[in-house]
Amino acid sequence: MIFIDACFRKPTPYTPIWLMRQAGRYLTEYKATRAQAGSFLDLCKNVELATEVTLQPVEILDVDAAILFSDILVVPLEMGLGLEFVAGEGPKFKQTIATQNDVDSLKSGAFKNLEYVYDTLSMLRQKLPKDKALIGFCGSPWTLATYMIEGEGSKTYAKSKKMLYSNPTLLHSLLSKINDELKGYLARQIESGANAVQIFDSWAGALECSAYFEFSWRYMQDIAQFLKNKYPHIPVMLFPKGIAGFLDHIDGVFDVFGVDWSTPMELAKQKLGHKYVLQGNLEPARLYDRDSMIGGIEAILRVMGKESGHIFNLGHGMLPDLPRQNAIDLIQIVRDRTKR
Ligand code: 1CP
């Protein structure tokens, strides 16, 4: 698989590409399947339909990897926090975590209840062409903890940070509990057919440097080390969003560093390119305009060249109203311009 070779810096015929949130509302096919499934969570739990929406971008865009269709929040859901996706407003938890009692009440071994994810991965690995990689994923302990403490998406992360500074022991006990679930969860994803895994630390940028390394990076590293010991042939990809200022401190055991769009690629290459394969980092909003998109592709390829050490991606997820034709063209343009 070209994508897996690239994760290990092996020579490939071109720079592989996939897009974060490549399945979603910008595809009419997704909207149709989603309507058939009912709610967003019904879609995540329906093995056939989740398989179908995972395969849609592979067929429509011809990306080099499929990413499991699911959500990072199914883990806290199975740990016992009732979850709803409210149309137009995003995720909402019915209970939140505020005390040690709340942490102690969270279910241990919740990853064992995520059979629908494992079944979807097995079905996907059977249906995907042999040369297309299958990516499994989870949210980082810190990013998941913010949703579990706030109860929803947040602009300020006030409750999470209040806990971090006023009761760090409580936050660490929550993070450890999530961490244990995620190790079991990703291990089962790999055993069900995932060829690579990515940990999304979408709210990394909410923290100052010292807090980031103590409350987030440390846990992601623990998961990554566990996986690399157990499955050395499976690439581990980390995507901490919004930490361009901390790149000097990034170190540890993993294969691919996901560069977000706010980090200049030159900077990431200079600081991390010799140690890790870099993935990214086209600003998704450039897809609103074809010329801006091409300008963005050219700027990234001027830095990363055609050599190994780069996986092309967006610097964050696809947006629901981006024109699909630009996404289709993006894949072909990158492939044409990176042919060795
Ligand atoms: O159909 C719909 O209306 C729901 C929209 C949607 C979709 C398509 C949500 C709700 N999640 C997803 C799928 C999803 N989520 C994938 C699918 C695989 C793919 O990439 O194609 C993945 C990998 C995620 C991961 C995810 N969920 C993250 C991490 C990545 C990121 O974008 O930063 C986060 C933060 C979430 C939480 C979440 N789920 C959904 C929404 C709208 C949100 C964000 C809420 C917020 O802004 O706080």
Short mmCIF file of C-alpha atoms and ligand atoms in Angstrom, two decimals:
data_model
loop_
_atom_site.label_atom_id
_atom_site.label_comp_id
_atom_site.label_asym_id
_atom_site.label_seq_id
_atom_site.Cartn_x
_atom_site.Cartn_y
_atom_site.Cartn_z
CA MET A 1 0.00 0.00 0.00
CA ILE A 2 1.44 3.33 -1.11
CA PHE A 3 0.03 5.10 1.91
CA ILE A 4 1.62 2.69 4.41
CA ASP A 5 4.98 2.78 2.58
CA ALA A 6 4.89 6.58 2.80
CA CYS A 7 4.23 6.43 6.57
CA PHE A 8 7.54 4.57 6.88
CA ARG A 9 9.37 6.89 4.44
CA LYS A 10 9.77 4.15 1.84
CA PRO A 11 9.89 5.22 -1.82
CA THR A 12 6.43 5.53 -3.46
CA PRO A 13 5.40 6.31 -7.09
CA TYR A 14 3.77 9.58 -5.94
CA THR A 15 2.88 11.42 -2.72
CA PRO A 16 -0.22 9.72 -1.28
CA ILE A 17 -3.23 11.81 -0.23
CA TRP A 18 -6.39 11.52 1.89
CA LEU A 19 -8.53 14.25 3.46
CA MET A 20 -9.54 14.64 7.07
CA ARG A 21 -13.37 14.41 7.27
CA GLN A 22 -13.40 13.14 3.69
CA ALA A 23 -16.83 11.60 4.33
CA GLY A 24 -19.51 14.14 5.09
CA ARG A 25 -22.12 16.60 4.04
CA TYR A 26 -20.22 18.06 1.06
CA LEU A 27 -21.11 14.74 -0.66
CA THR A 28 -24.77 14.34 -1.72
CA GLU A 29 -24.20 10.57 -1.47
CA TYR A 30 -23.39 10.99 2.23
CA LYS A 31 -26.52 13.05 2.83
CA ALA A 32 -28.63 10.34 1.18
CA THR A 33 -27.15 7.52 3.30
CA ARG A 34 -27.35 9.65 6.43
CA ALA A 35 -31.08 10.26 5.79
CA GLN A 36 -31.60 6.52 5.33
CA ALA A 37 -29.83 5.78 8.64
CA GLY A 38 -31.79 8.27 10.75
CA SER A 39 -29.59 10.11 13.22
CA PHE A 40 -25.84 10.62 13.00
CA LEU A 41 -25.29 8.08 15.81
CA ASP A 42 -27.59 5.58 14.07
CA LEU A 43 -25.31 5.91 11.07
CA CYS A 44 -22.17 5.30 13.19
CA LYS A 45 -23.76 2.17 14.67
CA ASN A 46 -25.06 0.74 11.39
CA VAL A 47 -22.23 -1.47 10.07
CA GLU A 48 -23.45 -1.62 6.44
CA LEU A 49 -24.22 2.08 6.16
CA ALA A 50 -21.07 3.21 8.01
CA THR A 51 -19.10 1.03 5.58
CA GLU A 52 -20.91 2.63 2.66
CA VAL A 53 -20.12 6.23 3.71
CA THR A 54 -16.50 5.30 4.43
CA LEU A 55 -16.15 3.95 0.88
CA GLN A 56 -17.86 6.92 -0.82
CA PRO A 57 -14.83 9.26 -0.79
CA VAL A 58 -12.54 6.41 -1.91
CA GLU A 59 -14.74 5.88 -4.96
CA ILE A 60 -15.58 9.53 -5.66
CA LEU A 61 -12.22 11.18 -4.89
CA ASP A 62 -9.83 8.23 -5.40
CA VAL A 63 -7.90 8.98 -2.20
CA ASP A 64 -5.14 6.56 -1.15
CA ALA A 65 -6.68 5.76 2.24
CA ALA A 66 -10.14 5.31 3.74
CA ILE A 67 -10.81 6.55 7.26
CA LEU A 68 -13.36 4.68 9.36
CA PHE A 69 -16.66 6.54 9.50
CA SER A 70 -17.41 7.09 13.17
CA ASP A 71 -16.81 9.84 15.71
CA ILE A 72 -14.31 10.42 18.51
CA LEU A 73 -17.25 10.81 20.93
CA VAL A 74 -18.47 7.18 20.74
CA VAL A 75 -15.87 6.37 23.43
CA PRO A 76 -17.32 8.69 26.12
CA LEU A 77 -20.77 7.54 24.97
CA GLU A 78 -19.91 3.92 25.78
CA MET A 79 -18.23 5.02 29.04
CA GLY A 80 -21.73 5.98 30.13
CA LEU A 81 -22.32 9.61 29.13
CA GLY A 82 -25.55 9.95 27.14
CA LEU A 83 -24.84 11.66 23.82
CA GLU A 84 -26.97 13.43 21.25
CA PHE A 85 -26.02 15.20 18.04
CA VAL A 86 -28.33 18.19 17.81
CA ALA A 87 -28.88 19.32 14.21
CA GLY A 88 -26.94 22.51 13.51
CA GLU A 89 -25.50 22.65 17.05
CA GLY A 90 -23.19 19.65 17.28
CA PRO A 91 -22.68 17.12 20.06
CA LYS A 92 -24.32 17.42 23.51
CA PHE A 93 -23.73 15.12 26.49
CA LYS A 94 -26.58 14.53 28.94
CA GLN A 95 -24.18 14.15 31.91
CA THR A 96 -20.83 15.88 32.47
CA ILE A 97 -17.78 15.18 34.62
CA ALA A 98 -17.15 17.52 37.55
CA THR A 99 -16.11 15.36 40.55
CA GLN A 100 -14.06 12.28 41.41
CA ASN A 101 -17.36 10.50 41.93
CA ASP A 102 -18.29 11.25 38.32
CA VAL A 103 -14.95 9.84 37.13
CA ASP A 104 -15.37 6.72 39.27
CA SER A 105 -18.84 6.14 37.82
CA LEU A 106 -17.48 5.98 34.24
CA LYS A 107 -17.57 2.45 32.86
CA SER A 108 -14.25 0.60 32.55
CA GLY A 109 -13.82 -1.73 29.59
CA ALA A 110 -16.22 0.40 27.53
CA PHE A 111 -14.12 -0.30 24.43
CA LYS A 112 -15.53 -3.83 24.50
CA ASN A 113 -18.97 -2.37 23.70
CA LEU A 114 -17.75 -0.78 20.46
CA GLU A 115 -18.34 -3.94 18.42
CA TYR A 116 -20.07 -1.88 15.72
CA VAL A 117 -16.77 -0.09 15.07
CA TYR A 118 -14.80 -3.34 14.89
CA ASP A 119 -17.42 -4.95 12.63
CA THR A 120 -17.35 -1.91 10.33
CA LEU A 121 -13.55 -2.13 10.07
CA SER A 122 -13.67 -5.87 9.22
CA MET A 123 -16.28 -5.27 6.54
CA LEU A 124 -14.29 -2.35 5.17
CA ARG A 125 -11.06 -4.30 4.94
CA GLN A 126 -12.93 -6.96 2.94
CA LYS A 127 -14.50 -4.43 0.57
CA LEU A 128 -11.61 -2.00 0.06
CA PRO A 129 -9.26 -2.51 -2.89
CA LYS A 130 -6.00 -4.12 -1.71
CA ASP A 131 -3.92 -1.02 -2.49
CA LYS A 132 -6.05 1.35 -0.37
CA ALA A 133 -5.15 1.68 3.31
CA LEU A 134 -7.73 1.67 6.10
CA ILE A 135 -7.22 4.24 8.87
CA GLY A 136 -8.68 3.76 12.36
CA PHE A 137 -8.78 6.65 14.83
CA CYS A 138 -9.67 8.05 18.22
CA GLY A 139 -9.66 11.43 19.93
CA SER A 140 -6.82 12.23 22.34
CA PRO A 141 -7.57 11.89 26.07
CA TRP A 142 -7.39 15.70 26.47
CA THR A 143 -9.71 16.43 23.52
CA LEU A 144 -12.24 13.83 24.73
CA ALA A 145 -11.99 15.14 28.31
CA THR A 146 -12.95 18.66 27.15
CA TYR A 147 -16.24 17.32 25.74
CA MET A 148 -16.88 15.21 28.85
CA ILE A 149 -16.28 18.18 31.19
CA GLU A 150 -17.96 20.93 29.12
CA GLY A 151 -20.77 18.69 27.83
CA GLU A 152 -20.39 20.13 24.32
CA GLY A 153 -17.97 21.96 22.04
CA SER A 154 -16.45 25.04 23.69
CA LYS A 155 -14.82 28.33 22.74
CA THR A 156 -13.07 28.95 26.08
CA TYR A 157 -12.67 25.47 27.65
CA ALA A 158 -13.34 27.28 30.93
CA LYS A 159 -14.54 24.27 32.96
CA SER A 160 -11.76 22.03 31.66
CA LYS A 161 -9.07 24.59 32.45
CA LYS A 162 -10.58 25.38 35.83
CA MET A 163 -10.22 21.69 36.66
CA LEU A 164 -6.69 21.61 35.21
CA TYR A 165 -5.44 24.45 37.42
CA SER A 166 -7.55 23.96 40.55
CA ASN A 167 -7.73 20.16 40.72
CA PRO A 168 -5.06 18.64 38.44
CA THR A 169 -5.32 15.29 40.27
CA LEU A 170 -8.96 14.98 39.24
CA LEU A 171 -8.18 15.81 35.61
CA HIS A 172 -5.32 13.27 35.60
CA SER A 173 -7.64 10.59 36.96
CA LEU A 174 -10.13 11.31 34.16
CA LEU A 175 -7.37 11.36 31.51
CA SER A 176 -5.93 8.04 32.78
CA LYS A 177 -9.31 6.39 32.65
CA ILE A 178 -9.87 7.58 29.06
CA ASN A 179 -6.31 6.56 28.18
CA ASP A 180 -6.90 2.95 29.24
CA GLU A 181 -10.02 2.77 27.07
CA LEU A 182 -8.20 4.20 24.05
CA LYS A 183 -5.38 1.64 24.22
CA GLY A 184 -7.91 -1.20 24.16
CA TYR A 185 -9.96 0.59 21.51
CA LEU A 186 -7.12 1.17 19.03
CA ALA A 187 -5.71 -2.32 19.61
CA ARG A 188 -9.10 -3.81 18.71
CA GLN A 189 -9.35 -1.51 15.66
CA ILE A 190 -5.98 -2.81 14.44
CA GLU A 191 -7.01 -6.42 15.06
CA SER A 192 -10.20 -5.80 13.10
CA GLY A 193 -8.34 -4.57 10.01
CA ALA A 194 -7.11 -0.97 10.48
CA ASN A 195 -3.75 -0.58 8.68
CA ALA A 196 -2.83 2.68 10.46
CA VAL A 197 -4.25 4.78 13.30
CA GLN A 198 -4.54 8.52 13.88
CA ILE A 199 -5.08 10.25 17.23
CA PHE A 200 -6.95 13.56 16.78
CA ASP A 201 -5.93 16.15 19.36
CA SER A 202 -8.23 18.81 17.94
CA TRP A 203 -8.16 21.03 21.04
CA ALA A 204 -4.42 20.86 21.71
CA GLY A 205 -4.18 24.58 20.96
CA ALA A 206 -6.37 25.44 23.97
CA LEU A 207 -3.43 24.83 26.32
CA GLU A 208 -0.24 26.70 27.20
CA CYS A 209 3.00 24.83 26.48
CA SER A 210 3.74 23.26 29.90
CA ALA A 211 0.08 22.27 30.41
CA TYR A 212 -0.03 20.79 26.92
CA PHE A 213 2.84 18.42 27.55
CA GLU A 214 1.63 17.42 31.01
CA PHE A 215 -2.08 16.95 30.24
CA SER A 216 -2.20 15.95 26.60
CA TRP A 217 1.00 14.98 24.81
CA ARG A 218 2.11 12.69 27.63
CA TYR A 219 -1.04 10.59 27.29
CA MET A 220 -0.88 10.44 23.49
CA GLN A 221 2.72 9.27 23.84
CA ASP A 222 1.68 6.55 26.29
CA ILE A 223 -0.88 5.25 23.77
CA ALA A 224 1.58 5.53 20.87
CA GLN A 225 4.29 3.63 22.77
CA PHE A 226 1.84 0.90 23.73
CA LEU A 227 0.80 0.49 20.09
CA LYS A 228 4.33 0.61 18.66
CA ASN A 229 5.46 -2.12 21.10
CA LYS A 230 2.55 -4.33 20.21
CA TYR A 231 2.15 -3.55 16.49
CA PRO A 232 5.45 -2.14 15.14
CA HIS A 233 4.21 -2.55 11.52
CA ILE A 234 1.17 -0.26 12.08
CA PRO A 235 1.88 3.46 11.54
CA VAL A 236 0.82 5.75 14.38
CA MET A 237 -0.14 9.28 13.30
CA LEU A 238 -0.63 12.16 15.75
CA PHE A 239 -2.56 15.33 14.88
CA PRO A 240 -2.27 18.01 17.56
CA LYS A 241 -4.06 21.08 16.21
CA GLY A 242 -2.82 24.57 17.01
CA ILE A 243 0.61 23.98 18.54
CA ALA A 244 2.96 25.55 15.98
CA GLY A 245 4.67 27.34 18.88
CA PHE A 246 5.60 24.10 20.66
CA LEU A 247 7.26 22.18 17.82
CA ASP A 248 10.70 22.33 19.51
CA HIS A 249 9.34 20.12 22.29
CA ILE A 250 7.69 17.49 20.09
CA ASP A 251 9.46 14.19 20.57
CA GLY A 252 8.63 10.52 21.16
CA VAL A 253 7.63 7.27 19.52
CA PHE A 254 5.30 7.64 16.53
CA ASP A 255 5.55 7.68 12.73
CA VAL A 256 3.59 10.57 11.22
CA PHE A 257 3.08 14.11 12.50
CA GLY A 258 -0.09 15.79 11.26
CA VAL A 259 0.60 19.46 10.49
CA ASP A 260 -2.41 21.76 10.87
CA TRP A 261 -3.04 24.63 8.43
CA SER A 262 -1.95 27.31 10.90
CA THR A 263 1.58 25.88 11.07
CA PRO A 264 3.87 26.95 8.18
CA MET A 265 5.05 23.76 6.44
CA GLU A 266 8.62 25.16 6.27
CA LEU A 267 8.67 25.43 10.05
CA ALA A 268 7.33 21.89 10.55
CA LYS A 269 9.89 20.55 8.05
CA GLN A 270 12.77 22.37 9.69
CA LYS A 271 11.82 21.26 13.23
CA LEU A 272 10.41 17.75 12.67
CA GLY A 273 10.91 16.66 9.04
CA HIS A 274 14.13 14.74 9.77
CA LYS A 275 12.46 12.67 12.50
CA TYR A 276 8.87 12.16 11.37
CA VAL A 277 6.93 11.86 8.14
CA LEU A 278 4.80 15.02 7.83
CA GLN A 279 1.15 14.99 6.84
CA GLY A 280 -0.75 18.05 5.67
CA ASN A 281 -1.48 20.85 5.51
CA LEU A 282 -3.67 22.63 2.92
CA GLU A 283 -6.01 25.20 4.50
CA PRO A 284 -9.45 23.60 3.83
CA ALA A 285 -11.06 26.96 2.99
CA ARG A 286 -8.79 27.21 -0.08
CA LEU A 287 -11.13 24.64 -1.65
CA TYR A 288 -13.77 27.38 -1.95
CA ASP A 289 -11.77 28.74 -4.87
CA ARG A 290 -9.96 26.61 -7.46
CA ASP A 291 -7.08 29.04 -8.09
CA SER A 292 -6.52 29.52 -4.36
CA MET A 293 -6.50 25.75 -3.97
CA ILE A 294 -3.88 25.33 -6.70
CA GLY A 295 -1.77 28.11 -5.18
CA GLY A 296 -1.92 26.34 -1.82
CA ILE A 297 -0.94 22.97 -3.32
CA GLU A 298 2.03 24.55 -5.11
CA ALA A 299 3.25 26.29 -1.96
CA ILE A 300 3.18 23.00 0.00
CA LEU A 301 4.92 21.05 -2.77
CA ARG A 302 7.63 23.73 -3.08
CA VAL A 303 8.53 22.93 0.54
CA MET A 304 7.95 19.17 0.64
CA GLY A 305 9.05 18.34 -2.95
CA LYS A 306 8.35 14.94 -4.49
CA GLU A 307 10.58 12.92 -2.21
CA SER A 308 9.44 10.57 0.55
CA GLY A 309 8.61 12.02 3.94
CA HIS A 310 5.29 13.65 3.01
CA ILE A 311 1.63 12.60 2.96
CA PHE A 312 -0.68 15.20 1.46
CA ASN A 313 -3.79 16.15 3.44
CA LEU A 314 -5.81 19.15 4.52
CA GLY A 315 -4.65 21.03 7.62
CA HIS A 316 -8.03 20.22 9.26
CA GLY A 317 -11.34 18.70 8.17
CA MET A 318 -13.43 19.21 5.03
CA LEU A 319 -16.22 21.75 5.51
CA PRO A 320 -19.85 20.83 4.66
CA ASP A 321 -20.20 23.46 1.90
CA LEU A 322 -16.92 22.98 0.01
CA PRO A 323 -17.41 22.24 -3.72
CA ARG A 324 -16.94 18.53 -4.34
CA GLN A 325 -15.36 19.07 -7.77
CA ASN A 326 -12.46 20.91 -6.15
CA ALA A 327 -11.92 17.99 -3.76
CA ILE A 328 -11.89 15.58 -6.73
CA ASP A 329 -9.44 17.81 -8.62
CA LEU A 330 -7.21 18.24 -5.57
CA ILE A 331 -6.46 14.50 -5.46
CA GLN A 332 -5.60 14.34 -9.17
CA ILE A 333 -3.48 17.50 -9.14
CA VAL A 334 -1.38 16.29 -6.20
CA ARG A 335 -0.96 12.88 -7.83
CA ASP A 336 0.08 14.35 -11.22
CA ARG A 337 2.47 16.87 -9.74
CA THR A 338 4.26 14.41 -7.44
CA LYS A 339 4.83 11.54 -9.93
CA ARG A 340 8.45 10.45 -9.46
O1 1CP B 1 -23.77 14.32 9.57
C1 1CP B 1 -23.64 15.19 10.45
O2 1CP B 1 -24.39 16.17 10.54
C2 1CP B 1 -22.59 15.07 11.51
C3 1CP B 1 -21.31 15.78 11.20
C4 1CP B 1 -20.18 14.90 11.67
C5 1CP B 1 -19.41 14.03 10.87
C6 1CP B 1 -19.52 13.80 9.39
C7 1CP B 1 -19.75 14.74 13.01
C8 1CP B 1 -20.30 15.40 14.23
N1 1CP B 1 -18.72 13.79 13.02
C9 1CP B 1 -18.50 13.34 11.74
C10 1CP B 1 -17.57 12.28 11.34
C11 1CP B 1 -16.20 12.28 11.88
N2 1CP B 1 -15.78 12.88 13.05
C12 1CP B 1 -15.12 11.58 11.32
C13 1CP B 1 -15.32 10.67 10.11
C14 1CP B 1 -14.30 10.20 9.26
C15 1CP B 1 -13.83 11.17 8.18
O3 1CP B 1 -12.89 11.92 8.44
O4 1CP B 1 -14.33 11.09 7.05
C16 1CP B 1 -13.99 11.85 12.13
C17 1CP B 1 -12.57 11.38 11.95
C18 1CP B 1 -14.43 12.65 13.21
C19 1CP B 1 -13.58 13.09 14.32
C20 1CP B 1 -14.05 14.20 15.21
N3 1CP B 1 -15.29 14.40 15.76
C21 1CP B 1 -13.19 15.19 15.73
C22 1CP B 1 -11.70 15.23 15.47
C23 1CP B 1 -11.37 15.79 14.13
C24 1CP B 1 -11.65 17.25 13.95
O5 1CP B 1 -12.41 17.58 13.02
O6 1CP B 1 -11.08 18.06 14.71
C25 1CP B 1 -13.94 16.03 16.56
C26 1CP B 1 -13.45 17.24 17.32
C27 1CP B 1 -15.26 15.52 16.58
C28 1CP B 1 -16.42 16.05 17.36
C29 1CP B 1 -17.55 16.39 16.47
N4 1CP B 1 -18.37 15.47 15.88
C30 1CP B 1 -19.30 16.09 15.06
C31 1CP B 1 -19.03 17.49 15.13
C32 1CP B 1 -19.82 18.54 14.41
C33 1CP B 1 -17.93 17.66 15.99
C34 1CP B 1 -17.23 18.96 16.33
C35 1CP B 1 -17.96 19.72 17.39
C36 1CP B 1 -17.15 20.92 17.85
O7 1CP B 1 -16.83 21.79 17.03
O8 1CP B 1 -16.82 20.95 19.04
#
